[in-house]
Amino acid sequence: TEDLRQAAAIEAGDRYMRAKEREADKALVRVLREKGYYEAQVQSRWEAKGERAGTLTFTIEPGPPFALTFEGNENFSDDDLLRLIRLDSRPIVTDGTWRELARRARHAYQEDGYYFADISPKIESGMPKRVRFTIDEGERFHVGGVSFEGNHGLSAGQLLEPMATRPPSWIPWRRGVLLDDVFDDDLKRLWYLYRRHGFESAEIVDARPRFDREHGKIYLTVVIEEGPRTIVREIKRVGLEAVADKPPELGFSVGDALDTEAVETARRALVTALAKQGYAEAKVTADISSTPSQDDTRAATVRFAAEPGPHERVGEIIVQQNIDTKSRVVL
């Protein structure tokens, strides 16, 4: 009880504050979890006795004590693994909390190169309630190389540039490990990269890992079907006479590979240019049509069509409610 009183940091004679009561609730839960009572719950109640005093009661349901054990963890200590999840600050701790700890521990092992690490939690009822984590660390691997098949329009260097999954490096610093979620993001970046270079139908059809257990290396092969490349052959402008004297830069021109993001950026630039000329309600649409060419590419026509709307100019400017400042100063 004395340990809990000290943790609450509230004494008889202190001014009652609801915020301090809430902080005491959290502090008591932290102390109980440090002692192994991970399912402990604390409820506080304030009862006023007259106008100047009252009683603050903390009701504690400690739940069963826990015994946590880790088996098979040679490269991470028990404390390292427990620090992966903030047990002291979680609102509640349930059986799902231990499964989440196992998931985070597996991710931590993979970040350190143990791609096949397996962590199995087992929860046993009783007094104390036991949670056992059985860990099979497996072998340590690092990425040995990334290669590509089916890439003809883009070089391996261009494809490798946006990827985070690559061999270890000091400059820039890379650990060179294989993480499934990071590699999935890499494949998405490759998909977008192809579209930025005019390959509208390009697809990543396979991604194969090969594990060299003798040297602890992973070699990744990404298989690509590029499809035809689309080249801009014509740019049409309709309804843009208002900015014909000073047209904005589109960011692409005839002969460039079709980049749909660049087309959208150009459309927004045309809207801004019309607005600067007084067409505040202007709308611009961008349409793309493509047809096969004789050189295994596709020819695209980009058509920008504008509806400028009414032309507006600044009329009379009225200054109101300026008691101490003259209107010319405001203007």
mmCIF file of C-alpha atoms in Angstrom:
data_model
loop_
_atom_site.group_PDB
_atom_site.id
_atom_site.type_symbol
_atom_site.label_atom_id
_atom_site.label_comp_id
_atom_site.label_asym_id
_atom_site.label_seq_id
_atom_site.Cartn_x
_atom_site.Cartn_y
_atom_site.Cartn_z
ATOM 1 C CA THR A 1 0.000 0.000 0.000
ATOM 2 C CA GLU A 2 2.817 2.405 0.802
ATOM 3 C CA ASP A 3 4.374 1.870 -2.640
ATOM 4 C CA LEU A 4 1.036 2.728 -4.244
ATOM 5 C CA ARG A 5 0.613 5.844 -2.091
ATOM 6 C CA GLN A 6 4.009 7.103 -3.206
ATOM 7 C CA ALA A 7 3.194 6.380 -6.855
ATOM 8 C CA ALA A 8 -0.107 8.273 -6.612
ATOM 9 C CA ALA A 9 1.764 11.336 -5.276
ATOM 10 C CA ILE A 10 -1.376 12.650 -3.537
ATOM 11 C CA GLU A 11 -1.548 13.232 0.209
ATOM 12 C CA ALA A 12 -4.223 14.285 2.647
ATOM 13 C CA GLY A 13 -4.391 18.065 2.693
ATOM 14 C CA ASP A 14 -3.562 18.499 -1.010
ATOM 15 C CA ARG A 15 -5.940 20.496 -3.177
ATOM 16 C CA TYR A 16 -8.168 18.131 -5.164
ATOM 17 C CA MET A 17 -7.746 18.340 -8.931
ATOM 18 C CA ARG A 18 -9.349 16.003 -11.442
ATOM 19 C CA ALA A 19 -6.246 16.104 -13.671
ATOM 20 C CA LYS A 20 -4.068 14.975 -10.754
ATOM 21 C CA GLU A 21 -6.478 12.134 -10.039
ATOM 22 C CA ARG A 22 -6.201 10.898 -13.638
ATOM 23 C CA GLU A 23 -2.390 11.049 -13.455
ATOM 24 C CA ALA A 24 -2.507 9.026 -10.237
ATOM 25 C CA ASP A 25 -4.648 6.361 -11.957
ATOM 26 C CA LYS A 26 -2.003 5.989 -14.675
ATOM 27 C CA ALA A 27 0.865 5.950 -12.165
ATOM 28 C CA LEU A 28 -0.769 3.163 -10.140
ATOM 29 C CA VAL A 29 -1.262 1.064 -13.278
ATOM 30 C CA ARG A 30 2.414 1.556 -14.174
ATOM 31 C CA VAL A 31 3.570 0.387 -10.738
ATOM 32 C CA LEU A 32 1.346 -2.685 -10.829
ATOM 33 C CA ARG A 33 2.578 -3.641 -14.311
ATOM 34 C CA GLU A 34 6.182 -3.207 -13.210
ATOM 35 C CA LYS A 35 5.403 -5.809 -10.541
ATOM 36 C CA GLY A 36 4.028 -8.200 -13.162
ATOM 37 C CA TYR A 37 0.299 -7.480 -12.787
ATOM 38 C CA TYR A 38 -0.271 -6.713 -16.462
ATOM 39 C CA GLU A 39 -4.066 -6.962 -16.377
ATOM 40 C CA ALA A 40 -4.393 -4.624 -13.392
ATOM 41 C CA GLN A 41 -7.176 -2.047 -13.481
ATOM 42 C CA VAL A 42 -7.525 1.032 -11.296
ATOM 43 C CA GLN A 43 -10.687 3.058 -10.708
ATOM 44 C CA SER A 44 -10.752 6.221 -8.626
ATOM 45 C CA ARG A 45 -13.720 7.904 -6.961
ATOM 46 C CA TRP A 46 -13.954 11.350 -5.349
ATOM 47 C CA GLU A 47 -16.591 11.889 -2.645
ATOM 48 C CA ALA A 48 -17.036 15.446 -1.386
ATOM 49 C CA LYS A 49 -17.533 15.820 2.368
ATOM 50 C CA GLY A 50 -18.912 19.309 2.761
ATOM 51 C CA GLU A 51 -17.532 22.272 0.813
ATOM 52 C CA ARG A 52 -13.862 22.082 1.763
ATOM 53 C CA ALA A 53 -12.907 18.378 1.921
ATOM 54 C CA GLY A 54 -13.567 14.933 0.560
ATOM 55 C CA THR A 55 -12.286 11.386 0.219
ATOM 56 C CA LEU A 56 -10.364 10.059 -2.788
ATOM 57 C CA THR A 57 -10.651 6.267 -3.112
ATOM 58 C CA PHE A 58 -8.641 4.087 -5.497
ATOM 59 C CA THR A 59 -10.140 0.651 -6.170
ATOM 60 C CA ILE A 60 -7.556 -1.769 -7.529
ATOM 61 C CA GLU A 61 -8.225 -5.022 -9.346
ATOM 62 C CA PRO A 62 -4.705 -6.419 -9.810
ATOM 63 C CA GLY A 63 -5.663 -9.545 -11.730
ATOM 64 C CA PRO A 64 -3.253 -12.488 -11.775
ATOM 65 C CA PRO A 65 0.511 -12.003 -11.599
ATOM 66 C CA PHE A 66 2.337 -12.825 -14.828
ATOM 67 C CA ALA A 67 5.518 -14.728 -15.523
ATOM 68 C CA LEU A 68 7.040 -13.918 -18.938
ATOM 69 C CA THR A 69 9.665 -16.196 -20.411
ATOM 70 C CA PHE A 70 11.579 -16.092 -23.707
ATOM 71 C CA GLU A 71 13.196 -19.224 -25.076
ATOM 72 C CA GLY A 72 15.648 -19.389 -27.982
ATOM 73 C CA ASN A 73 16.511 -15.683 -28.147
ATOM 74 C CA GLU A 74 20.282 -15.535 -28.519
ATOM 75 C CA ASN A 75 20.626 -12.249 -30.426
ATOM 76 C CA PHE A 76 18.044 -10.196 -28.511
ATOM 77 C CA SER A 77 17.813 -10.051 -24.734
ATOM 78 C CA ASP A 78 14.512 -10.376 -22.851
ATOM 79 C CA ASP A 79 14.616 -6.640 -22.107
ATOM 80 C CA ASP A 80 15.254 -5.840 -25.785
ATOM 81 C CA LEU A 81 12.118 -7.738 -26.750
ATOM 82 C CA LEU A 82 9.959 -6.287 -23.972
ATOM 83 C CA ARG A 83 10.957 -2.768 -24.988
ATOM 84 C CA LEU A 84 9.288 -3.362 -28.364
ATOM 85 C CA ILE A 85 5.920 -2.745 -26.733
ATOM 86 C CA ARG A 86 5.165 -0.141 -24.039
ATOM 87 C CA LEU A 87 3.381 -2.294 -21.505
ATOM 88 C CA ASP A 88 3.446 0.449 -18.878
ATOM 89 C CA SER A 89 1.507 2.946 -21.017
ATOM 90 C CA ARG A 90 -1.000 0.733 -22.865
ATOM 91 C CA PRO A 91 -4.620 1.422 -21.862
ATOM 92 C CA ILE A 92 -5.287 -2.307 -21.402
ATOM 93 C CA VAL A 93 -3.268 -5.504 -21.710
ATOM 94 C CA THR A 94 -5.013 -8.566 -23.134
ATOM 95 C CA ASP A 95 -4.000 -11.829 -24.779
ATOM 96 C CA GLY A 96 -3.885 -9.865 -28.047
ATOM 97 C CA THR A 97 -1.105 -7.723 -26.558
ATOM 98 C CA TRP A 98 1.210 -10.740 -26.358
ATOM 99 C CA ARG A 99 0.434 -11.686 -29.958
ATOM 100 C CA GLU A 100 1.262 -8.110 -30.968
ATOM 101 C CA LEU A 101 4.571 -8.369 -29.091
ATOM 102 C CA ALA A 102 5.359 -11.559 -31.019
ATOM 103 C CA ARG A 103 4.594 -9.782 -34.303
ATOM 104 C CA ARG A 104 6.856 -6.846 -33.414
ATOM 105 C CA ALA A 105 9.607 -9.193 -32.268
ATOM 106 C CA ARG A 106 9.498 -11.016 -35.608
ATOM 107 C CA HIS A 107 9.761 -7.682 -37.432
ATOM 108 C CA ALA A 108 12.725 -6.682 -35.244
ATOM 109 C CA TYR A 109 14.476 -9.947 -36.103
ATOM 110 C CA GLN A 110 13.840 -9.405 -39.822
ATOM 111 C CA GLU A 111 15.251 -5.879 -39.568
ATOM 112 C CA ASP A 112 18.410 -7.492 -38.213
ATOM 113 C CA GLY A 113 18.592 -9.945 -41.098
ATOM 114 C CA TYR A 114 16.809 -12.965 -39.600
ATOM 115 C CA TYR A 115 14.258 -13.287 -42.391
ATOM 116 C CA PHE A 116 12.900 -16.693 -41.297
ATOM 117 C CA ALA A 117 12.631 -15.856 -37.585
ATOM 118 C CA ASP A 118 9.532 -17.351 -35.967
ATOM 119 C CA ILE A 119 8.103 -16.247 -32.613
ATOM 120 C CA SER A 120 5.273 -18.283 -31.108
ATOM 121 C CA PRO A 121 3.483 -17.010 -27.975
ATOM 122 C CA LYS A 122 1.745 -19.466 -25.666
ATOM 123 C CA ILE A 123 -0.519 -18.215 -22.882
ATOM 124 C CA GLU A 124 -1.132 -20.535 -19.910
ATOM 125 C CA SER A 125 -3.717 -19.758 -17.233
ATOM 126 C CA GLY A 126 -2.952 -20.252 -13.574
ATOM 127 C CA MET A 127 -1.201 -18.439 -10.752
ATOM 128 C CA PRO A 128 0.978 -16.945 -11.974
ATOM 129 C CA LYS A 129 -0.366 -16.633 -15.512
ATOM 130 C CA ARG A 130 2.456 -17.705 -17.800
ATOM 131 C CA VAL A 131 3.278 -16.279 -21.219
ATOM 132 C CA ARG A 132 5.988 -18.208 -23.050
ATOM 133 C CA PHE A 133 7.621 -16.945 -26.242
ATOM 134 C CA THR A 134 9.331 -19.699 -28.204
ATOM 135 C CA ILE A 135 11.769 -18.205 -30.689
ATOM 136 C CA ASP A 136 13.399 -19.855 -33.684
ATOM 137 C CA GLU A 137 15.816 -17.211 -34.947
ATOM 138 C CA GLY A 138 16.919 -19.086 -38.061
ATOM 139 C CA GLU A 139 19.832 -18.028 -40.224
ATOM 140 C CA ARG A 140 20.924 -14.473 -40.912
ATOM 141 C CA PHE A 141 20.686 -13.143 -44.470
ATOM 142 C CA HIS A 142 21.530 -9.911 -46.266
ATOM 143 C CA VAL A 143 20.564 -8.842 -49.767
ATOM 144 C CA GLY A 144 23.303 -9.877 -52.172
ATOM 145 C CA GLY A 145 21.826 -8.297 -55.290
ATOM 146 C CA VAL A 146 18.700 -7.267 -57.196
ATOM 147 C CA SER A 147 18.321 -8.127 -60.889
ATOM 148 C CA PHE A 148 15.589 -7.566 -63.471
ATOM 149 C CA GLU A 149 14.170 -9.577 -66.349
ATOM 150 C CA GLY A 150 12.105 -8.197 -69.221
ATOM 151 C CA ASN A 151 13.301 -4.593 -68.865
ATOM 152 C CA HIS A 152 14.147 -3.189 -72.293
ATOM 153 C CA GLY A 153 12.963 0.405 -72.113
ATOM 154 C CA LEU A 154 14.483 1.166 -68.694
ATOM 155 C CA SER A 155 17.927 0.136 -67.493
ATOM 156 C CA ALA A 156 18.627 -1.852 -64.337
ATOM 157 C CA GLY A 157 20.198 1.273 -62.836
ATOM 158 C CA GLN A 158 17.029 3.296 -63.410
ATOM 159 C CA LEU A 159 14.916 0.584 -61.813
ATOM 160 C CA LEU A 160 17.233 0.089 -58.845
ATOM 161 C CA GLU A 161 17.420 3.817 -58.012
ATOM 162 C CA PRO A 162 14.023 4.191 -56.242
ATOM 163 C CA MET A 163 14.238 0.854 -54.395
ATOM 164 C CA ALA A 164 14.935 0.614 -50.676
ATOM 165 C CA THR A 165 15.660 -3.140 -50.843
ATOM 166 C CA ARG A 166 19.286 -3.230 -51.906
ATOM 167 C CA PRO A 167 22.635 -4.674 -50.735
ATOM 168 C CA PRO A 168 24.216 -3.212 -47.569
ATOM 169 C CA SER A 169 26.006 0.104 -47.915
ATOM 170 C CA TRP A 170 27.857 2.566 -45.715
ATOM 171 C CA ILE A 171 27.222 5.627 -47.913
ATOM 172 C CA PRO A 172 24.291 5.951 -48.026
ATOM 173 C CA TRP A 173 23.660 3.840 -44.945
ATOM 174 C CA ARG A 174 21.625 0.706 -45.729
ATOM 175 C CA ARG A 175 21.301 -2.436 -43.645
ATOM 176 C CA GLY A 176 20.627 -4.529 -46.721
ATOM 177 C CA VAL A 177 17.880 -6.723 -45.271
ATOM 178 C CA LEU A 178 14.722 -8.097 -46.865
ATOM 179 C CA LEU A 179 11.479 -6.829 -45.321
ATOM 180 C CA ASP A 180 8.314 -8.000 -47.040
ATOM 181 C CA ASP A 181 6.386 -4.740 -46.562
ATOM 182 C CA VAL A 182 9.305 -2.612 -47.780
ATOM 183 C CA PHE A 183 9.826 -4.853 -50.820
ATOM 184 C CA ASP A 184 6.106 -4.616 -51.654
ATOM 185 C CA ASP A 185 6.441 -0.812 -51.604
ATOM 186 C CA ASP A 186 9.486 -1.119 -53.881
ATOM 187 C CA LEU A 187 7.433 -3.033 -56.451
ATOM 188 C CA LYS A 188 4.732 -0.347 -56.321
ATOM 189 C CA ARG A 189 7.384 2.317 -56.927
ATOM 190 C CA LEU A 190 8.603 0.389 -59.979
ATOM 191 C CA TRP A 191 5.025 0.245 -61.293
ATOM 192 C CA TYR A 192 4.698 4.037 -60.979
ATOM 193 C CA LEU A 193 8.175 4.588 -62.429
ATOM 194 C CA TYR A 194 7.181 2.779 -65.619
ATOM 195 C CA ARG A 195 4.101 4.946 -65.970
ATOM 196 C CA ARG A 196 6.211 8.072 -65.534
ATOM 197 C CA HIS A 197 8.217 6.866 -68.557
ATOM 198 C CA GLY A 198 5.229 6.191 -70.812
ATOM 199 C CA PHE A 199 4.668 2.459 -70.217
ATOM 200 C CA GLU A 200 0.938 2.560 -69.509
ATOM 201 C CA SER A 201 0.433 -1.224 -69.430
ATOM 202 C CA ALA A 202 3.676 -2.259 -67.662
ATOM 203 C CA GLU A 203 3.224 -4.863 -64.921
ATOM 204 C CA ILE A 204 5.433 -6.536 -62.325
ATOM 205 C CA VAL A 205 4.578 -10.182 -62.992
ATOM 206 C CA ASP A 206 6.916 -11.919 -60.536
ATOM 207 C CA ALA A 207 9.462 -11.284 -57.779
ATOM 208 C CA ARG A 208 11.647 -14.299 -56.961
ATOM 209 C CA PRO A 209 14.007 -14.572 -53.980
ATOM 210 C CA ARG A 210 16.923 -17.013 -54.022
ATOM 211 C CA PHE A 211 18.593 -17.814 -50.708
ATOM 212 C CA ASP A 212 22.292 -18.643 -50.653
ATOM 213 C CA ARG A 213 22.519 -20.254 -47.222
ATOM 214 C CA GLU A 214 26.251 -20.924 -47.496
ATOM 215 C CA HIS A 215 27.068 -17.220 -47.742
ATOM 216 C CA GLY A 216 23.978 -15.791 -46.014
ATOM 217 C CA LYS A 217 22.828 -13.888 -49.102
ATOM 218 C CA ILE A 218 19.455 -13.216 -50.731
ATOM 219 C CA TYR A 219 19.308 -12.582 -54.470
ATOM 220 C CA LEU A 220 16.101 -11.021 -55.792
ATOM 221 C CA THR A 221 14.872 -11.191 -59.371
ATOM 222 C CA VAL A 222 12.039 -8.907 -60.528
ATOM 223 C CA VAL A 223 10.268 -9.993 -63.719
ATOM 224 C CA ILE A 224 8.618 -7.228 -65.774
ATOM 225 C CA GLU A 225 6.311 -7.096 -68.768
ATOM 226 C CA GLU A 226 6.819 -3.582 -70.096
ATOM 227 C CA GLY A 227 4.337 -3.483 -72.961
ATOM 228 C CA PRO A 228 4.504 -0.709 -75.579
ATOM 229 C CA ARG A 229 5.782 2.757 -74.745
ATOM 230 C CA THR A 230 3.463 5.719 -75.362
ATOM 231 C CA ILE A 231 5.019 8.840 -76.912
ATOM 232 C CA VAL A 232 3.360 12.260 -77.087
ATOM 233 C CA ARG A 233 2.787 13.023 -80.803
ATOM 234 C CA GLU A 234 0.410 15.986 -80.531
ATOM 235 C CA ILE A 235 -0.702 18.564 -77.957
ATOM 236 C CA LYS A 236 -3.983 20.398 -78.547
ATOM 237 C CA ARG A 237 -5.216 23.501 -76.720
ATOM 238 C CA VAL A 238 -8.884 24.517 -76.906
ATOM 239 C CA GLY A 239 -10.426 27.567 -75.231
ATOM 240 C CA LEU A 240 -7.083 28.927 -74.029
ATOM 241 C CA GLU A 241 -6.991 32.098 -76.120
ATOM 242 C CA ALA A 242 -6.879 34.215 -72.938
ATOM 243 C CA VAL A 243 -3.355 32.937 -72.146
ATOM 244 C CA ALA A 244 -2.152 32.579 -75.753
ATOM 245 C CA ASP A 245 0.267 35.525 -75.373
ATOM 246 C CA LYS A 246 1.893 34.110 -72.215
ATOM 247 C CA PRO A 247 1.189 30.377 -72.118
ATOM 248 C CA PRO A 248 2.560 28.532 -69.061
ATOM 249 C CA GLU A 249 5.221 25.870 -69.423
ATOM 250 C CA LEU A 250 3.533 22.477 -69.698
ATOM 251 C CA GLY A 251 6.521 20.501 -68.468
ATOM 252 C CA PHE A 252 6.491 18.143 -71.466
ATOM 253 C CA SER A 253 6.515 18.430 -75.226
ATOM 254 C CA VAL A 254 5.939 16.457 -78.406
ATOM 255 C CA GLY A 255 8.346 13.518 -78.562
ATOM 256 C CA ASP A 256 8.446 12.957 -74.806
ATOM 257 C CA ALA A 257 7.238 9.781 -73.153
ATOM 258 C CA LEU A 258 3.701 10.174 -71.857
ATOM 259 C CA ASP A 259 3.667 10.978 -68.137
ATOM 260 C CA THR A 260 0.136 11.226 -66.777
ATOM 261 C CA GLU A 261 1.356 13.039 -63.662
ATOM 262 C CA ALA A 262 3.017 15.676 -65.857
ATOM 263 C CA VAL A 263 -0.246 16.051 -67.773
ATOM 264 C CA GLU A 264 -2.156 16.660 -64.549
ATOM 265 C CA THR A 265 0.482 19.172 -63.378
ATOM 266 C CA ALA A 266 0.132 21.005 -66.703
ATOM 267 C CA ARG A 267 -3.665 21.074 -66.365
ATOM 268 C CA ARG A 268 -3.383 22.725 -62.945
ATOM 269 C CA ALA A 269 -0.856 25.229 -64.343
ATOM 270 C CA LEU A 270 -3.349 26.244 -67.053
ATOM 271 C CA VAL A 271 -6.085 26.782 -64.443
ATOM 272 C CA THR A 272 -3.710 29.018 -62.465
ATOM 273 C CA ALA A 273 -2.716 30.955 -65.599
ATOM 274 C CA LEU A 274 -6.372 31.646 -66.450
ATOM 275 C CA ALA A 275 -7.084 32.734 -62.893
ATOM 276 C CA LYS A 276 -4.223 35.265 -63.082
ATOM 277 C CA GLN A 277 -5.859 36.725 -66.190
ATOM 278 C CA GLY A 278 -9.140 37.276 -64.344
ATOM 279 C CA TYR A 279 -10.932 33.997 -65.061
ATOM 280 C CA ALA A 280 -11.395 32.932 -61.445
ATOM 281 C CA GLU A 281 -13.955 30.215 -62.235
ATOM 282 C CA ALA A 282 -12.035 28.657 -65.138
ATOM 283 C CA LYS A 283 -12.141 24.897 -65.649
ATOM 284 C CA VAL A 284 -9.636 22.881 -67.673
ATOM 285 C CA THR A 285 -9.898 19.219 -68.615
ATOM 286 C CA ALA A 286 -7.127 17.001 -69.987
ATOM 287 C CA ASP A 287 -7.956 14.098 -72.292
ATOM 288 C CA ILE A 288 -5.459 11.526 -73.570
ATOM 289 C CA SER A 289 -6.020 9.293 -76.566
ATOM 290 C CA SER A 290 -3.454 6.913 -78.016
ATOM 291 C CA THR A 291 -3.143 4.743 -81.107
ATOM 292 C CA PRO A 292 -0.578 2.124 -82.207
ATOM 293 C CA SER A 293 2.437 3.316 -84.202
ATOM 294 C CA GLN A 294 4.621 1.510 -86.696
ATOM 295 C CA ASP A 295 7.671 1.343 -84.371
ATOM 296 C CA ASP A 296 6.103 -0.789 -81.585
ATOM 297 C CA THR A 297 5.128 2.315 -79.651
ATOM 298 C CA ARG A 298 1.847 4.122 -79.185
ATOM 299 C CA ALA A 299 1.238 7.709 -80.266
ATOM 300 C CA ALA A 300 -0.642 9.879 -77.758
ATOM 301 C CA THR A 301 -2.637 13.049 -78.337
ATOM 302 C CA VAL A 302 -3.032 15.237 -75.254
ATOM 303 C CA ARG A 303 -5.955 17.646 -75.495
ATOM 304 C CA PHE A 304 -6.447 20.481 -72.992
ATOM 305 C CA ALA A 305 -9.935 22.018 -73.181
ATOM 306 C CA ALA A 306 -10.763 25.134 -71.147
ATOM 307 C CA GLU A 307 -14.030 26.743 -70.090
ATOM 308 C CA PRO A 308 -12.790 30.159 -68.929
ATOM 309 C CA GLY A 309 -16.083 31.346 -67.515
ATOM 310 C CA PRO A 310 -16.755 35.064 -66.845
ATOM 311 C CA HIS A 311 -13.889 37.539 -66.934
ATOM 312 C CA GLU A 312 -13.699 39.479 -63.671
ATOM 313 C CA ARG A 313 -11.930 42.683 -62.716
ATOM 314 C CA VAL A 314 -11.612 44.462 -59.397
ATOM 315 C CA GLY A 315 -14.318 47.117 -59.074
ATOM 316 C CA GLU A 316 -14.918 49.450 -56.179
ATOM 317 C CA ILE A 317 -13.074 48.763 -52.930
ATOM 318 C CA ILE A 318 -15.008 49.646 -49.777
ATOM 319 C CA VAL A 319 -13.381 49.972 -46.367
ATOM 320 C CA GLN A 320 -15.726 49.771 -43.377
ATOM 321 C CA GLN A 321 -15.597 49.998 -39.564
ATOM 322 C CA ASN A 322 -12.164 51.634 -39.549
ATOM 323 C CA ILE A 323 -12.620 54.075 -36.666
ATOM 324 C CA ASP A 324 -9.004 54.876 -35.780
ATOM 325 C CA THR A 325 -7.282 54.189 -39.147
ATOM 326 C CA LYS A 326 -7.962 56.223 -42.276
ATOM 327 C CA SER A 327 -9.238 54.379 -45.352
ATOM 328 C CA ARG A 328 -6.244 55.420 -47.478
ATOM 329 C CA VAL A 329 -3.926 53.699 -44.991
ATOM 330 C CA VAL A 330 -5.913 50.476 -45.270
ATOM 331 C CA LEU A 331 -6.001 50.735 -49.063
#
